[in-house]
mmCIF file of C-alpha atoms and ligand atoms in Angstrom:
data_model
loop_
_atom_site.group_PDB
_atom_site.id
_atom_site.type_symbol
_atom_site.label_atom_id
_atom_site.label_comp_id
_atom_site.label_asym_id
_atom_site.label_seq_id
_atom_site.Cartn_x
_atom_site.Cartn_y
_atom_site.Cartn_z
ATOM 1 C CA MET A 1 164.351 38.715 118.357
ATOM 2 C CA ARG A 2 163.667 39.248 122.114
ATOM 3 C CA ILE A 3 166.304 40.077 124.262
ATOM 4 C CA LEU A 4 166.274 40.060 128.115
ATOM 5 C CA LEU A 5 168.099 42.064 129.970
ATOM 6 C CA VAL A 6 168.645 41.456 133.849
ATOM 7 C CA GLU A 7 170.906 44.201 135.211
ATOM 8 C CA ASP A 8 170.563 46.538 138.108
ATOM 9 C CA GLU A 9 172.856 49.644 136.693
ATOM 10 C CA LYS A 10 170.318 52.288 135.683
ATOM 11 C CA GLY A 11 172.783 53.881 133.229
ATOM 12 C CA LEU A 12 173.843 50.699 131.591
ATOM 13 C CA VAL A 13 170.295 49.472 131.217
ATOM 14 C CA ILE A 14 169.530 52.821 129.274
ATOM 15 C CA THR A 15 172.481 52.651 127.108
ATOM 16 C CA LEU A 16 172.303 49.066 126.295
ATOM 17 C CA SER A 17 168.511 48.571 125.706
ATOM 18 C CA ASP A 18 168.814 51.808 123.393
ATOM 19 C CA ARG A 19 171.239 50.463 121.771
ATOM 20 C CA LEU A 20 169.777 46.893 121.272
ATOM 21 C CA ARG A 21 166.578 48.817 120.387
ATOM 22 C CA ASN A 22 167.890 50.718 117.555
ATOM 23 C CA GLU A 23 169.474 47.393 116.425
ATOM 24 C CA GLY A 24 166.111 46.063 116.068
ATOM 25 C CA PHE A 25 165.606 44.049 119.026
ATOM 26 C CA GLU A 26 162.679 43.935 121.401
ATOM 27 C CA VAL A 27 164.033 44.860 124.526
ATOM 28 C CA ASP A 28 162.704 43.472 128.143
ATOM 29 C CA VAL A 29 164.184 44.571 131.196
ATOM 30 C CA ALA A 30 164.529 43.429 134.992
ATOM 31 C CA ASP A 31 166.311 45.227 137.750
ATOM 32 C CA ASP A 32 166.847 42.314 139.906
ATOM 33 C CA GLY A 33 167.648 38.582 140.099
ATOM 34 C CA GLU A 34 164.354 37.256 141.112
ATOM 35 C CA LYS A 35 162.169 39.595 138.077
ATOM 36 C CA GLY A 36 164.844 38.484 135.875
ATOM 37 C CA PHE A 37 164.344 34.669 136.529
ATOM 38 C CA GLU A 38 160.638 34.945 136.453
ATOM 39 C CA LYS A 39 160.884 36.647 133.426
ATOM 40 C CA ALA A 40 163.338 34.466 131.897
ATOM 41 C CA ALA A 41 161.587 31.279 132.980
ATOM 42 C CA SER A 42 158.659 32.403 130.360
ATOM 43 C CA GLY A 43 160.990 31.101 127.902
ATOM 44 C CA SER A 44 159.743 33.808 125.457
ATOM 45 C CA HIS A 45 163.266 35.436 125.062
ATOM 46 C CA ASP A 46 166.134 34.538 122.017
ATOM 47 C CA LEU A 47 168.727 35.618 124.576
ATOM 48 C CA ILE A 48 169.182 37.017 128.068
ATOM 49 C CA ILE A 49 171.876 39.149 128.797
ATOM 50 C CA LEU A 50 172.498 38.208 132.808
ATOM 51 C CA ASP A 51 174.525 40.777 135.279
ATOM 52 C CA LEU A 52 176.607 39.007 137.699
ATOM 53 C CA MET A 53 175.675 40.970 140.880
ATOM 54 C CA LEU A 54 172.008 41.658 140.959
ATOM 55 C CA PRO A 55 169.870 42.205 144.454
ATOM 56 C CA LYS A 56 167.596 39.391 145.950
ATOM 57 C CA LYS A 57 169.264 36.584 143.861
ATOM 58 C CA SER A 58 172.622 36.665 141.956
ATOM 59 C CA GLY A 59 173.169 36.225 138.173
ATOM 60 C CA LEU A 60 174.831 32.762 138.800
ATOM 61 C CA ASP A 61 171.923 31.874 140.926
ATOM 62 C CA VAL A 62 169.286 33.075 138.141
ATOM 63 C CA CYS A 63 171.625 30.906 135.340
ATOM 64 C CA ARG A 64 171.662 27.718 137.656
ATOM 65 C CA ASP A 65 167.767 27.556 138.112
ATOM 66 C CA LEU A 66 166.859 28.337 134.665
ATOM 67 C CA ARG A 67 169.004 25.560 133.425
ATOM 68 C CA GLN A 68 167.475 23.326 136.122
ATOM 69 C CA ASN A 69 164.137 24.147 134.792
ATOM 70 C CA SER A 70 165.038 23.480 131.261
ATOM 71 C CA VAL A 71 165.104 26.865 130.084
ATOM 72 C CA ASN A 72 167.814 26.687 127.500
ATOM 73 C CA THR A 73 167.795 30.225 126.303
ATOM 74 C CA PRO A 74 171.646 31.625 125.266
ATOM 75 C CA ILE A 75 172.824 33.434 128.155
ATOM 76 C CA LEU A 76 175.774 36.093 128.034
ATOM 77 C CA MET A 77 176.931 36.810 131.584
ATOM 78 C CA LEU A 78 178.186 40.084 132.415
ATOM 79 C CA THR A 79 180.833 40.243 135.055
ATOM 80 C CA ALA A 80 182.271 43.627 136.532
ATOM 81 C CA LYS A 81 186.269 44.062 136.592
ATOM 82 C CA GLY A 82 187.616 42.938 139.880
ATOM 83 C CA GLU A 83 184.573 40.215 140.667
ATOM 84 C CA THR A 84 186.238 37.168 141.442
ATOM 85 C CA ILE A 85 184.348 35.159 139.630
ATOM 86 C CA ASP A 86 185.594 31.654 138.164
ATOM 87 C CA LYS A 87 184.763 31.577 134.394
ATOM 88 C CA VAL A 88 184.345 27.707 134.696
ATOM 89 C CA LEU A 89 181.900 27.907 137.451
ATOM 90 C CA GLY A 90 179.609 30.110 135.113
ATOM 91 C CA LEU A 91 179.781 28.149 132.342
ATOM 92 C CA LYS A 92 179.350 24.710 134.603
ATOM 93 C CA LEU A 93 175.847 26.387 135.619
ATOM 94 C CA GLY A 94 174.923 26.817 131.865
ATOM 95 C CA ALA A 95 176.399 30.334 130.482
ATOM 96 C CA ASP A 96 177.236 30.407 127.089
ATOM 97 C CA ASP A 97 179.407 33.341 126.967
ATOM 98 C CA TYR A 98 180.992 36.278 129.093
ATOM 99 C CA LEU A 99 181.661 39.767 129.294
ATOM 100 C CA THR A 100 183.772 41.708 131.552
ATOM 101 C CA LYS A 101 182.834 45.371 132.429
ATOM 102 C CA PRO A 102 183.569 47.981 130.988
ATOM 103 C CA PHE A 103 183.111 46.766 127.537
ATOM 104 C CA GLU A 104 182.540 48.415 124.224
ATOM 105 C CA VAL A 105 178.841 48.307 123.306
ATOM 106 C CA MET A 106 180.382 46.931 119.774
ATOM 107 C CA GLU A 107 181.613 44.382 121.636
ATOM 108 C CA LEU A 108 178.297 43.201 123.464
ATOM 109 C CA LEU A 109 176.708 43.564 120.279
ATOM 110 C CA ALA A 110 179.170 41.241 118.718
ATOM 111 C CA ARG A 111 178.751 38.603 121.372
ATOM 112 C CA VAL A 112 174.786 38.754 120.922
ATOM 113 C CA GLU A 113 174.869 38.349 117.312
ATOM 114 C CA ALA A 114 177.480 35.434 117.637
ATOM 115 C CA LEU A 115 175.162 33.721 120.311
ATOM 116 C CA LEU A 116 171.913 34.399 118.168
ATOM 117 C CA ARG A 117 173.027 32.757 115.277
ATOM 118 C CA ARG A 118 174.726 29.733 116.763
ATOM 119 C CA SER A 119 171.447 29.349 118.918
ATOM 120 C CA PRO A 120 169.848 25.836 118.109
ATOM 121 C CA ALA A 121 166.580 27.461 118.020
ATOM 122 C CA SER A 122 167.400 29.633 115.157
ATOM 123 C CA SER A 123 168.697 27.352 112.710
ATOM 124 C CA ASN A 124 165.387 26.811 111.416
ATOM 125 C CA GLY A 125 166.191 23.229 110.561
ATOM 126 C CA ALA A 126 169.044 23.530 108.120
ATOM 127 C CA ALA A 127 170.999 20.909 109.963
ATOM 128 C CA PRO A 128 170.344 17.534 108.667
ATOM 129 C CA GLY A 129 168.242 15.242 110.640
ATOM 130 C CA GLY A 130 169.711 12.994 113.122
ATOM 131 C CA PHE A 131 172.755 11.331 113.962
ATOM 132 C CA SER A 132 173.639 8.511 116.606
ATOM 133 C CA PHE A 133 176.565 7.324 118.291
ATOM 134 C CA GLY A 134 177.126 4.828 121.286
ATOM 135 C CA ASN A 135 173.888 5.138 123.220
ATOM 136 C CA VAL A 136 173.623 8.589 122.148
ATOM 137 C CA GLN A 137 170.992 10.219 119.858
ATOM 138 C CA ILE A 138 170.947 13.706 118.467
ATOM 139 C CA ASP A 139 168.079 15.690 116.951
ATOM 140 C CA PHE A 140 169.235 18.325 115.030
ATOM 141 C CA LYS A 141 166.404 19.902 114.058
ATOM 142 C CA ARG A 142 164.623 19.926 117.484
ATOM 143 C CA ALA A 143 168.204 20.685 119.044
ATOM 144 C CA GLU A 144 167.736 17.566 121.374
ATOM 145 C CA VAL A 145 170.075 15.053 122.497
ATOM 146 C CA ALA A 146 169.334 12.072 124.310
ATOM 147 C CA LYS A 147 171.753 9.272 125.853
ATOM 148 C CA ASN A 148 170.020 5.680 126.842
ATOM 149 C CA GLU A 149 167.015 7.204 125.567
ATOM 150 C CA SER A 150 166.925 10.158 128.249
ATOM 151 C CA PRO A 151 166.935 13.370 127.279
ATOM 152 C CA VAL A 152 170.543 15.182 128.058
ATOM 153 C CA GLU A 153 170.196 18.849 128.821
ATOM 154 C CA LEU A 154 172.901 20.696 126.874
ATOM 155 C CA SER A 155 173.549 24.393 126.427
ATOM 156 C CA ALA A 156 173.489 26.153 123.660
ATOM 157 C CA MET A 157 176.888 26.406 123.025
ATOM 158 C CA GLU A 158 177.626 22.674 124.087
ATOM 159 C CA PHE A 159 175.077 21.705 121.469
ATOM 160 C CA LYS A 160 176.869 24.044 118.529
ATOM 161 C CA LEU A 161 180.099 22.456 119.257
ATOM 162 C CA LEU A 162 179.018 18.713 119.135
ATOM 163 C CA GLN A 163 177.320 19.796 115.848
ATOM 164 C CA PHE A 164 180.496 20.960 114.352
ATOM 165 C CA LEU A 165 182.183 18.147 115.514
ATOM 166 C CA VAL A 166 179.852 15.337 114.262
ATOM 167 C CA GLU A 167 179.432 17.298 110.914
ATOM 168 C CA ASN A 168 182.986 17.513 110.420
ATOM 169 C CA ARG A 169 183.827 14.021 112.283
ATOM 170 C CA GLY A 170 187.403 12.289 111.524
ATOM 171 C CA GLU A 171 188.802 16.147 111.259
ATOM 172 C CA VAL A 172 191.172 17.502 113.848
ATOM 173 C CA HIS A 173 190.126 20.928 114.787
ATOM 174 C CA SER A 174 192.169 23.209 116.594
ATOM 175 C CA ARG A 175 190.794 25.092 119.866
ATOM 176 C CA ASN A 176 191.169 28.433 118.114
ATOM 177 C CA GLU A 177 189.472 26.746 114.997
ATOM 178 C CA LEU A 178 186.608 25.797 117.501
ATOM 179 C CA LEU A 179 186.436 29.049 118.518
ATOM 180 C CA ASP A 180 186.015 31.024 115.847
ATOM 181 C CA ALA A 181 183.400 28.198 113.869
ATOM 182 C CA VAL A 182 181.220 27.660 116.984
ATOM 183 C CA TRP A 183 181.427 30.976 119.183
ATOM 184 C CA GLY A 184 181.563 32.974 116.075
ATOM 185 C CA TYR A 185 183.948 35.785 116.949
ATOM 186 C CA ASP A 186 187.764 35.795 117.695
ATOM 187 C CA ALA A 187 187.903 38.409 120.558
ATOM 188 C CA MET A 188 187.828 35.631 123.255
ATOM 189 C CA PRO A 189 191.442 35.501 124.467
ATOM 190 C CA ASN A 190 191.009 32.481 126.144
ATOM 191 C CA THR A 191 190.911 28.832 124.426
ATOM 192 C CA ARG A 192 190.065 27.342 127.926
ATOM 193 C CA THR A 193 186.215 27.853 127.215
ATOM 194 C CA VAL A 194 186.528 24.791 124.404
ATOM 195 C CA ASP A 195 188.490 22.949 126.800
ATOM 196 C CA VAL A 196 185.693 23.584 129.319
ATOM 197 C CA HIS A 197 182.779 22.945 126.728
ATOM 198 C CA ILE A 198 184.361 19.799 125.592
ATOM 199 C CA ALA A 199 184.773 18.622 129.282
ATOM 200 C CA TRP A 200 181.284 19.012 130.032
ATOM 201 C CA LEU A 201 179.848 17.035 126.694
ATOM 202 C CA ARG A 202 182.375 14.504 127.536
ATOM 203 C CA GLN A 203 181.014 14.566 131.000
ATOM 204 C CA LYS A 204 176.978 14.460 129.718
ATOM 205 C CA LEU A 205 177.395 12.054 126.523
ATOM 206 C CA GLU A 206 180.468 9.403 127.160
ATOM 207 C CA GLU A 207 180.336 6.343 128.710
ATOM 208 C CA ASN A 208 183.706 6.925 130.671
ATOM 209 C CA PRO A 209 184.244 10.833 130.133
ATOM 210 C CA LYS A 210 188.192 10.097 131.223
ATOM 211 C CA ARG A 211 188.471 7.887 128.479
ATOM 212 C CA PRO A 212 186.367 9.401 125.749
ATOM 213 C CA LYS A 213 185.697 7.060 122.961
ATOM 214 C CA PHE A 214 184.037 9.767 120.983
ATOM 215 C CA ILE A 215 185.166 13.412 121.408
ATOM 216 C CA GLN A 216 188.888 12.377 121.350
ATOM 217 C CA THR A 217 191.739 14.930 122.226
ATOM 218 C CA VAL A 218 194.687 14.865 119.631
ATOM 219 C CA HIS A 219 197.842 16.012 121.965
ATOM 220 C CA GLY A 220 199.312 19.212 120.931
ATOM 221 C CA LEU A 221 196.730 19.712 118.053
ATOM 222 C CA GLY A 222 193.033 19.922 119.427
ATOM 223 C CA TYR A 223 190.056 17.833 119.403
ATOM 224 C CA LYS A 224 188.237 15.374 116.951
ATOM 225 C CA PHE A 225 184.912 13.397 116.983
ATOM 226 C CA VAL A 226 185.305 9.691 116.107
ATOM 227 C CA GLY A 227 182.292 8.293 115.072
ATOM 228 C CA LEU A 228 180.229 6.442 112.356
HETATM 229 CA CA1 CA B 1 175.282 44.915 138.977
#
């Protein structure tokens, strides 16, 4: 497993790369946003740890440009305390998770492992072949989604959430249950993350995102997927 660490704080780079290598990861480092983007765009990493405040190009810009170039490698964003980053904005640009500095290295490792586990690229085709609803087709093996026969770009977490909802269709899932099942850890204090990802799935897949037919809200309880 190869991880790209895009971070300009030398001390943190040393600590994190040592620790990740000890855990058996190959670690590639970039110390500014431009280099980070170039390395990430090669698509040869399983995960990107991306600092928000970087010289030359911000983490948010790197994230957005990668997604626009169809690089769907999972991204864990690092933000410093006090940086007024709107989490929703970051998720909107395609980051899969967040961690605020200072953090415990154990916490970072837990997030890294959860993202890698949930990444469609590492699911090894264990999921059933495909599923369709409305004008949407999902290919679980290839982790590809199309609407009206045109490809739809989903982040790793959006795809995992969709997959979970579809595989457990008809059942109501609370936000906490979705956090556990899809994100795979329970340290995330904020169930708002689930709402944001649901909103983006609706935006991308529903004919009328304001009146979703398939990804439904069950008031006071959570969400459920309704389809054949
Ligand atoms: Ca920084």
